[in-house]
mmCIF file of C-alpha atoms in Angstrom:
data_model
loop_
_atom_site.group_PDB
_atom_site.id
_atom_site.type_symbol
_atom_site.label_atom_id
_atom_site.label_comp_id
_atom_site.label_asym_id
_atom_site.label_seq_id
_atom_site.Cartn_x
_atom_site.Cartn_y
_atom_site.Cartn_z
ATOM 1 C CA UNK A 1 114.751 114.448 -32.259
ATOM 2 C CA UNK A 2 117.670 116.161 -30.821
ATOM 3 C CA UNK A 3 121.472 116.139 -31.002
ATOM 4 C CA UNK A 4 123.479 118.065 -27.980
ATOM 5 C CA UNK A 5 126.799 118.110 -26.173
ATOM 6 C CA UNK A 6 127.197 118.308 -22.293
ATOM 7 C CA UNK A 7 131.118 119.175 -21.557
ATOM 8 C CA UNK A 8 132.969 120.580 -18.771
ATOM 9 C CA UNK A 9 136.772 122.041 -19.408
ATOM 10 C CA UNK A 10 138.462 123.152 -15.984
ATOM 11 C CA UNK A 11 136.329 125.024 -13.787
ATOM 12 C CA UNK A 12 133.547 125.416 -16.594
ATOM 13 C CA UNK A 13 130.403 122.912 -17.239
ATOM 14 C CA UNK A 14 127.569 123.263 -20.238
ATOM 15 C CA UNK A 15 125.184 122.033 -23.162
ATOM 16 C CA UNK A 16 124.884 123.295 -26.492
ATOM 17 C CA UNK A 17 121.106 121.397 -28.156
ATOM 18 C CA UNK A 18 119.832 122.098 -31.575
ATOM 19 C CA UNK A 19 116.728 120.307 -32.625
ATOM 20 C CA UNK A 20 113.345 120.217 -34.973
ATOM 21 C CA UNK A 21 111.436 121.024 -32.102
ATOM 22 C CA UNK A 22 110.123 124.232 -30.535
ATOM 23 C CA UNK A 23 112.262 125.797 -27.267
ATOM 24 C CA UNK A 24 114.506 122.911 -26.511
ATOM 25 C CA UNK A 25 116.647 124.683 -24.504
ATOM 26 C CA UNK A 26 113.482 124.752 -21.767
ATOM 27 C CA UNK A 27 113.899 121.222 -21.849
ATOM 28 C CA UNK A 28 117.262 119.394 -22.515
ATOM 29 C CA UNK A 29 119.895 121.253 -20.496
ATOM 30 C CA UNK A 30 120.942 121.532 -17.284
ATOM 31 C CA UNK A 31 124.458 122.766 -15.595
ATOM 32 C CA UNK A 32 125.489 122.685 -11.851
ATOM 33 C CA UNK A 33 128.693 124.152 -11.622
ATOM 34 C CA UNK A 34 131.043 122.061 -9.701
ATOM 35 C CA UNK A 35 128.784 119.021 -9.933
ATOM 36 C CA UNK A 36 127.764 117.995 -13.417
ATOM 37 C CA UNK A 37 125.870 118.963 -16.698
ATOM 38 C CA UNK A 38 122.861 116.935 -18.431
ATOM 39 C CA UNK A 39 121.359 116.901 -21.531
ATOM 40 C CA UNK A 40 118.274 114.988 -21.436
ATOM 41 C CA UNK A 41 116.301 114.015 -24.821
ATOM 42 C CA UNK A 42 114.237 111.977 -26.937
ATOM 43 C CA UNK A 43 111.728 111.143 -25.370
ATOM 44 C CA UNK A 44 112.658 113.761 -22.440
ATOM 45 C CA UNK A 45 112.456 112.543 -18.733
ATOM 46 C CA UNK A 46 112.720 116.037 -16.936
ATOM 47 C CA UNK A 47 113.335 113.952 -13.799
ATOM 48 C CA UNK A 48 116.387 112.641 -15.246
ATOM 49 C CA UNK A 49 117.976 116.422 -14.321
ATOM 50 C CA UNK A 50 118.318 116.542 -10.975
ATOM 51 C CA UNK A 51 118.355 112.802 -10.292
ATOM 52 C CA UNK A 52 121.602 113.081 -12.119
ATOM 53 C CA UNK A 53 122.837 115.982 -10.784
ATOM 54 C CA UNK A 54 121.848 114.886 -7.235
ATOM 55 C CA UNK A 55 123.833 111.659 -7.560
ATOM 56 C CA UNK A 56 126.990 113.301 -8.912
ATOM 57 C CA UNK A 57 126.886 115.994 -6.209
ATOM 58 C CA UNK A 58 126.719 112.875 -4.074
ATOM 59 C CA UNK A 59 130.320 111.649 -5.129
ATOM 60 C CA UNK A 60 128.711 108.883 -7.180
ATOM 61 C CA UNK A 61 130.676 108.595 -10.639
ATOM 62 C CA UNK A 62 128.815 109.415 -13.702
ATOM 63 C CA UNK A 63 128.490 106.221 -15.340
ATOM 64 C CA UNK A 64 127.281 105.073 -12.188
ATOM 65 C CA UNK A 65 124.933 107.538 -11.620
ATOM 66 C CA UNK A 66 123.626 107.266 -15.395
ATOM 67 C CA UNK A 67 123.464 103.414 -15.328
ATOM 68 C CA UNK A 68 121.272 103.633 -12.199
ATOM 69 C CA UNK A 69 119.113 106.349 -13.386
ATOM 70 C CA UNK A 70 118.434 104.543 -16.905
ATOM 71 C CA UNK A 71 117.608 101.545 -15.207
ATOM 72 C CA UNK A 72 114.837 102.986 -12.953
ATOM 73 C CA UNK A 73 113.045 104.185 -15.921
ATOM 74 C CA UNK A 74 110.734 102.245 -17.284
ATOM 75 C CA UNK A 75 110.340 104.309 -20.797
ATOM 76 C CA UNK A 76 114.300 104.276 -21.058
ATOM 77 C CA UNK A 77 113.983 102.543 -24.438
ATOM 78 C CA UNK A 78 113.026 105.487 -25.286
ATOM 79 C CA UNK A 79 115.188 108.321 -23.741
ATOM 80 C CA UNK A 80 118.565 109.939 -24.709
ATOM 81 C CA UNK A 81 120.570 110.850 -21.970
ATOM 82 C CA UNK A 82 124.703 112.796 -21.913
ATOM 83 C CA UNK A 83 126.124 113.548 -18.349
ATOM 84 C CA UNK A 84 129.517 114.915 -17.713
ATOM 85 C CA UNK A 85 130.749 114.973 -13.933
ATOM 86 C CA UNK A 86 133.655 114.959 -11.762
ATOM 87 C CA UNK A 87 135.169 111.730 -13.094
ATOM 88 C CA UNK A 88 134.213 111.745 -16.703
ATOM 89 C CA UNK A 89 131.002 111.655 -18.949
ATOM 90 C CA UNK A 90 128.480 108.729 -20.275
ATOM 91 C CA UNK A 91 126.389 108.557 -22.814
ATOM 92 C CA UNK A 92 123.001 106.727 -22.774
ATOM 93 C CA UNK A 93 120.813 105.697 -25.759
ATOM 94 C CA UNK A 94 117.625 103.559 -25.637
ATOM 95 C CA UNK A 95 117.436 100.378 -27.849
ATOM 96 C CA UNK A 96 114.070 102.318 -29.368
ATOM 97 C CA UNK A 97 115.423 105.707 -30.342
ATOM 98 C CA UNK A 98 114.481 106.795 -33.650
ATOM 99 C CA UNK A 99 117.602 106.084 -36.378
ATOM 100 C CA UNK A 100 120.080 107.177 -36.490
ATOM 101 C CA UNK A 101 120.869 107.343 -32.808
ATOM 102 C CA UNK A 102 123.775 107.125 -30.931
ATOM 103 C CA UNK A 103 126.431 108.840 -28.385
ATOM 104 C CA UNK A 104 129.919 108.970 -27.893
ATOM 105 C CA UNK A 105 131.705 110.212 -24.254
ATOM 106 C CA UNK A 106 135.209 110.601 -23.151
ATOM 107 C CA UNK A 107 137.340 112.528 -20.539
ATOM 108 C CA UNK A 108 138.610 112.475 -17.424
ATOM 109 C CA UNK A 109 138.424 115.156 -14.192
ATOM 110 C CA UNK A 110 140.153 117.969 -16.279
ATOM 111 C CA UNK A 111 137.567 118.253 -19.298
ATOM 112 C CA UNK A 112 135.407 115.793 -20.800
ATOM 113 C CA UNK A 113 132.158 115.632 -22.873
ATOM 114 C CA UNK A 114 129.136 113.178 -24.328
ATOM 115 C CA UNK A 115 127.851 113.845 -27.407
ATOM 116 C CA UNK A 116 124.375 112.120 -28.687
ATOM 117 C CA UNK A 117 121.508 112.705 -30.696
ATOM 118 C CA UNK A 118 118.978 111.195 -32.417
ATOM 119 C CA UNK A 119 116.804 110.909 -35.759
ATOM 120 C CA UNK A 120 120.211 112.343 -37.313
ATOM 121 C CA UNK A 121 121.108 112.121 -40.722
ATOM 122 C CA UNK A 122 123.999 109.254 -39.847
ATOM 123 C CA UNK A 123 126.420 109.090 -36.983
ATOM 124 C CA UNK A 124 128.562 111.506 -38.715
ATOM 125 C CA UNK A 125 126.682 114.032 -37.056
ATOM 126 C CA UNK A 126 127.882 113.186 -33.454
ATOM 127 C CA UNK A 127 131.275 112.234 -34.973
ATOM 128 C CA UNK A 128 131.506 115.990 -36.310
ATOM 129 C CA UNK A 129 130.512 117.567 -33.100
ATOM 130 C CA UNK A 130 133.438 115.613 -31.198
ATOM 131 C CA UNK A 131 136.220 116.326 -33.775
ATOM 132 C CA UNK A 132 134.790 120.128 -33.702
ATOM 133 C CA UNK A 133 134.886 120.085 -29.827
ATOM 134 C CA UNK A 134 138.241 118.334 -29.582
ATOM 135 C CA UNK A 135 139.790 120.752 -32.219
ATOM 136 C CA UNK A 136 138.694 124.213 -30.442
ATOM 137 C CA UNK A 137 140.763 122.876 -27.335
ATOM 138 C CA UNK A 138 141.890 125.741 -25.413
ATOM 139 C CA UNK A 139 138.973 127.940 -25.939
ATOM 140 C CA UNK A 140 136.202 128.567 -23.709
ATOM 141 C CA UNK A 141 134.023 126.032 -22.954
ATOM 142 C CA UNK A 142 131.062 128.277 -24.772
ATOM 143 C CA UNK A 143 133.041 128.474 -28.052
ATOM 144 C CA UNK A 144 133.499 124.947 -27.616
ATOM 145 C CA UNK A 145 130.181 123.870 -27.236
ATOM 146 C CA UNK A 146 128.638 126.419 -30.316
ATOM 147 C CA UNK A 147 131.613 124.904 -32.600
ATOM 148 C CA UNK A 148 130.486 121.567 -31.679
ATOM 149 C CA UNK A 149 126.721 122.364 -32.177
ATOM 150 C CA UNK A 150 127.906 124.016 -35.942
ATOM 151 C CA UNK A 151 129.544 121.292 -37.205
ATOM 152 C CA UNK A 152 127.010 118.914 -36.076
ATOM 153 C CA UNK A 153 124.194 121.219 -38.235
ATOM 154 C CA UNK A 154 127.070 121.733 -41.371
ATOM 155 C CA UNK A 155 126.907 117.675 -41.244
ATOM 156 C CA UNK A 156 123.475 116.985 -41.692
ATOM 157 C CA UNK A 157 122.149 117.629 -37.809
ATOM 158 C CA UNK A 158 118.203 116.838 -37.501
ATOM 159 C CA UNK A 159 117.021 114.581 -40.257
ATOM 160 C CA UNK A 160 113.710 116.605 -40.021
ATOM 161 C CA UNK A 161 115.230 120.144 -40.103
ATOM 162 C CA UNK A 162 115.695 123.248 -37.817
ATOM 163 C CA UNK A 163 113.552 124.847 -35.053
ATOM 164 C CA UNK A 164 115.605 125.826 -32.010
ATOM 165 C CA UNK A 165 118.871 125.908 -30.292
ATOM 166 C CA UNK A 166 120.381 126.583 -26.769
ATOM 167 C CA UNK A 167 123.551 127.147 -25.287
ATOM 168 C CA UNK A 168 123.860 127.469 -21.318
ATOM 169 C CA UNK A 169 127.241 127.384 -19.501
ATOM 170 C CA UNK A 170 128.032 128.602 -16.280
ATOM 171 C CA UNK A 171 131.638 129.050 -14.468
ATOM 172 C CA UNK A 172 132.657 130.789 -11.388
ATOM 173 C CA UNK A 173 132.978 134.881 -11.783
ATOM 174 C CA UNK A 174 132.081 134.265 -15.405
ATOM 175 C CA UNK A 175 129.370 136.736 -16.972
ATOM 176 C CA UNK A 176 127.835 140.286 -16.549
ATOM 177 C CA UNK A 177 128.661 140.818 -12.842
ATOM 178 C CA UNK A 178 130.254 138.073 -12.161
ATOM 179 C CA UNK A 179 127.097 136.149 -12.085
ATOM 180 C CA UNK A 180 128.509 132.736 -13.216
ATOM 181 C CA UNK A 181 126.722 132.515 -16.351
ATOM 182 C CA UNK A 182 129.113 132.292 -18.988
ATOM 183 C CA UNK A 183 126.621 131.821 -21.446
ATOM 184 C CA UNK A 184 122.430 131.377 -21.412
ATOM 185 C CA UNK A 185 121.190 131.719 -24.915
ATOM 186 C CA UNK A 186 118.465 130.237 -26.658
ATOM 187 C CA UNK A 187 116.599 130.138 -29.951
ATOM 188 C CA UNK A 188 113.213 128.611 -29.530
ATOM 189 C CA UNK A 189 111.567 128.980 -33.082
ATOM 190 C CA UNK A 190 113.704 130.042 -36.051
ATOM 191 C CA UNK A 191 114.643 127.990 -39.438
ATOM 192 C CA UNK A 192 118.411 128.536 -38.954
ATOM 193 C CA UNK A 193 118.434 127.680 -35.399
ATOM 194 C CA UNK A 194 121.656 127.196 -35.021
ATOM 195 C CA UNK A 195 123.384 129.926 -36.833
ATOM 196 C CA UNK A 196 121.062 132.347 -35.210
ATOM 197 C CA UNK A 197 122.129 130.980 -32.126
ATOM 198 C CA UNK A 198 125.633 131.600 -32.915
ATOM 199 C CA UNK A 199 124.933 135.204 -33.599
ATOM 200 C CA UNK A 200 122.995 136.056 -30.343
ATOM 201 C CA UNK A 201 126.417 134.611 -28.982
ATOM 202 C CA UNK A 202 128.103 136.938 -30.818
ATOM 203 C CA UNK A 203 126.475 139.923 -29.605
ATOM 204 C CA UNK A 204 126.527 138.450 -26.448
ATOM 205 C CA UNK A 205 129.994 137.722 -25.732
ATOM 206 C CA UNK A 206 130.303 141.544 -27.344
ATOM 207 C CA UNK A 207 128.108 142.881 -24.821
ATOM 208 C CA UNK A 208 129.041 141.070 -21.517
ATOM 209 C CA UNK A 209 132.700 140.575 -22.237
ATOM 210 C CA UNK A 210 135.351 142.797 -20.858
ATOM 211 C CA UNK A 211 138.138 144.332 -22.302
ATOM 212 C CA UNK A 212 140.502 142.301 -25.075
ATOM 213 C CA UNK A 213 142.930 143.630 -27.724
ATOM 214 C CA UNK A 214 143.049 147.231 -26.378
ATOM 215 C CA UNK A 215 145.246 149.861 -28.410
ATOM 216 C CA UNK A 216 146.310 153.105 -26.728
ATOM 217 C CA UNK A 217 144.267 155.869 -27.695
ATOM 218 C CA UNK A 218 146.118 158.181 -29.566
ATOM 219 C CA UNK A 219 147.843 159.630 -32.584
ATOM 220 C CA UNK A 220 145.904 158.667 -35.887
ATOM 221 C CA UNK A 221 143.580 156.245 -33.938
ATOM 222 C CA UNK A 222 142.118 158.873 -31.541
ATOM 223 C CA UNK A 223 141.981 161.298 -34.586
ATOM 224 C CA UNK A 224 139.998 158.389 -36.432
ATOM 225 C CA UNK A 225 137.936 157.758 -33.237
ATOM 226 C CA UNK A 226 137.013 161.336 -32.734
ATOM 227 C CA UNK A 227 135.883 161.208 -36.262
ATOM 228 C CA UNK A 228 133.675 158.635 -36.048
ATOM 229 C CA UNK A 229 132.198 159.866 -32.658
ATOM 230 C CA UNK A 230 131.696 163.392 -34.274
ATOM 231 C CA UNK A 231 129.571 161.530 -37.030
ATOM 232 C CA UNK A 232 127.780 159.805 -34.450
ATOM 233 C CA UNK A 233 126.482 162.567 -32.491
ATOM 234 C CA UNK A 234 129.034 162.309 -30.048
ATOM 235 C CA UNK A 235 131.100 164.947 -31.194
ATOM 236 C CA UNK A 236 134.256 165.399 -28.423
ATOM 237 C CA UNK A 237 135.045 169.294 -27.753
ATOM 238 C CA UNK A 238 138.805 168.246 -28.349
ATOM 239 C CA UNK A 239 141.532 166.162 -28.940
ATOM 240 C CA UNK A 240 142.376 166.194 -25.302
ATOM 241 C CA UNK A 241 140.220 163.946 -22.698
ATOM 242 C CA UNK A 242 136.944 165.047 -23.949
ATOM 243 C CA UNK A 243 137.650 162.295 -27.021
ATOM 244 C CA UNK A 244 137.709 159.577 -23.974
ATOM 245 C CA UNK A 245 134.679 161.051 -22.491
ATOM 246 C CA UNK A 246 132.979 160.949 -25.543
ATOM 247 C CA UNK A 247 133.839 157.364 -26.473
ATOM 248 C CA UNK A 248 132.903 156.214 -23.066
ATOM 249 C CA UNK A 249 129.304 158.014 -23.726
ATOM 250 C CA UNK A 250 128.593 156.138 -27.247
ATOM 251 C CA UNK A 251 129.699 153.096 -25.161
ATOM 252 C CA UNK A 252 127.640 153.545 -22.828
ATOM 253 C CA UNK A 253 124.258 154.494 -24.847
ATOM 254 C CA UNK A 254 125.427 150.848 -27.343
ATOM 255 C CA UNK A 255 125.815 148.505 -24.103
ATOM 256 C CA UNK A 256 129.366 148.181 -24.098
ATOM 257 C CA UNK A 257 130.727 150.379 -21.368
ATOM 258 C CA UNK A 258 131.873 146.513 -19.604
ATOM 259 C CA UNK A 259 134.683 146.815 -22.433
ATOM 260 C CA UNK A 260 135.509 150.597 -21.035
ATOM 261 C CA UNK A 261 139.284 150.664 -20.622
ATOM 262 C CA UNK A 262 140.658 154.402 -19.920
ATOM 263 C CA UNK A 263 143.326 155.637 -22.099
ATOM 264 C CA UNK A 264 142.855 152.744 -24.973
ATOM 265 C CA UNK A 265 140.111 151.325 -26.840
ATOM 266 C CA UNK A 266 138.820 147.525 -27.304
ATOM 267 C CA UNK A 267 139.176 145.728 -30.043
ATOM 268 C CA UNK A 268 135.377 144.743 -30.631
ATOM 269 C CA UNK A 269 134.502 148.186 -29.574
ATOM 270 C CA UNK A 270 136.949 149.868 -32.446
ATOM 271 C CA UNK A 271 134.952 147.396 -34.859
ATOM 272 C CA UNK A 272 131.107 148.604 -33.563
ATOM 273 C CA UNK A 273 132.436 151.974 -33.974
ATOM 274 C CA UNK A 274 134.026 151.642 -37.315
ATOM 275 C CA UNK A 275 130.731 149.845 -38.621
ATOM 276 C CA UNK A 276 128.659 152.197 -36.800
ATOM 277 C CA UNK A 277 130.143 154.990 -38.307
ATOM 278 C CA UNK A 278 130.230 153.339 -41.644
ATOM 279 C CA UNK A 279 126.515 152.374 -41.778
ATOM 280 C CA UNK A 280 125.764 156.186 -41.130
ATOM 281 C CA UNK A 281 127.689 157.167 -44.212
ATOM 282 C CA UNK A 282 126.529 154.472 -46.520
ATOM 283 C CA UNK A 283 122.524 155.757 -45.685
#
């Protein structure tokens, strides 16, 4: 009832889950950074988390470890399983899996991924969320994952329809304070699960991210800045520093001041500001 991805590119390791069932992101995914990622489904055997992850932080290879794990379970005929790990990714599907089910995995110690789901509309499903993930190569492993997850919905996704959708991906120094969460996100009841997920990732990429695409402040831009600030309520005493001072204040009271970069402006942040400022006028 569920199609996902598990991947890991470089030093980063996730799932991205959409499925007609409420909060699956409390159930499916799970990311040890380093070690491995699981998404676990179907018929769900939580256990199936950290036996995994335990055996691949053991040095045992992932098809190993998945092999072993499937074969201890007596309701496997019934589970879904993806890992990814050090040496590459598997893909597990039980012989009673509602149709259409099925998985695909490939990769090697640099990046790899298993894709799988189940009660899809057809296997093109899986085979759009592979083509999607292999064609976003050199992007993070969270924009990865959500194209993945998109193209899987755009071709057909859940037979039965939309409820929720997660995203969790952790990396080293990734995140707001260099937490390691590159991404935790999840949509636990919504009919567009999967496009709303891909707008909280939006905003949430806007708000945590640093600093991209910054212009030097000045000339017509700070004029056009000021501007905008002055409509805003943040009205700068001048065209000297008190323009930066001002920015820095409407970024600060809009959750952006992690994209604060003195003497320019963001890229993201001119956009907010522009729309900002544009939304005031058009009320």
């Amino acid at each position: 009832m569920t199609f996902s991805i598990a991947a890991h590119d470089g030093d980063a390791w996730g799932v991205a889950v959409a499925s007609k069932f409420v909060a699956v992101g409390s159930i499916v995914p799970a990311v040890r950074v380093g070690v491995g990622a699981v998404a676990t489904q179907s018929l769900a055997r939580w256990a199936y988390r950290n036996e995994l992850l335990d055996a691949l932080a053991s040095g045992t290879d992932v098809q190993t470890a998945l092999a072993a794990a499937a074969a201890a379970d007596d309701g496997r005929a019934l589970r879904q399983v993806g890992a990814v790990g050090g040496t590459g990714a598997a893909t597990f599907t039980g012989d009673e899996c509602f149709a259409w089910a099925g998985g695909r995995a490939a990769g090697d110690t640099e990046t790899a991924y298993a894709v799988q789901g189940n009660i899809l509309t057809g296997p093109e499903v899986v085979e759009a969320m592979e083509a999607a993930f292999l064609a976003h190569a050199g992007a993070a492993l969270d924009e990865r994952l959500l194209a993945a997850l998109l193209a899987g919905d755009a071709a057909g996704g859940d037979s039965r329809g939309r409820q929720s959708a997660a995203l969790l991906v952790h990396a080293p120094g990734a995140g707001y304070d260099a937490c390691g969460v590159l991404a935790d996100l999840r949509v636990d009841d919504h009919p567009h699960a999967p496009t709303e997920l891909a707008r909280l990732h939006a905003l949430a990429t806007l708000v945590f991210g640093g600093p991209e695409e910054v212009t030097p402040l000045g000339g017509a831009l700070r004029a056009e800045v000021a501007r905008h600030l002055a409509a805003l309520g943040h009205a700068p005493e001048d065209q000297g520093p008190a323009v930066e001072r001002a920015l820095e204040a409407w970024m600060s009271a809009v959750n952006l001041e992690n994209r604060h970069s003195p003497g320019g402006i963001d890229g993201r942040v001119l956009e907010e500001l522009r729309s900002a400022a544009r939304d005031l006028t058009d009320c």
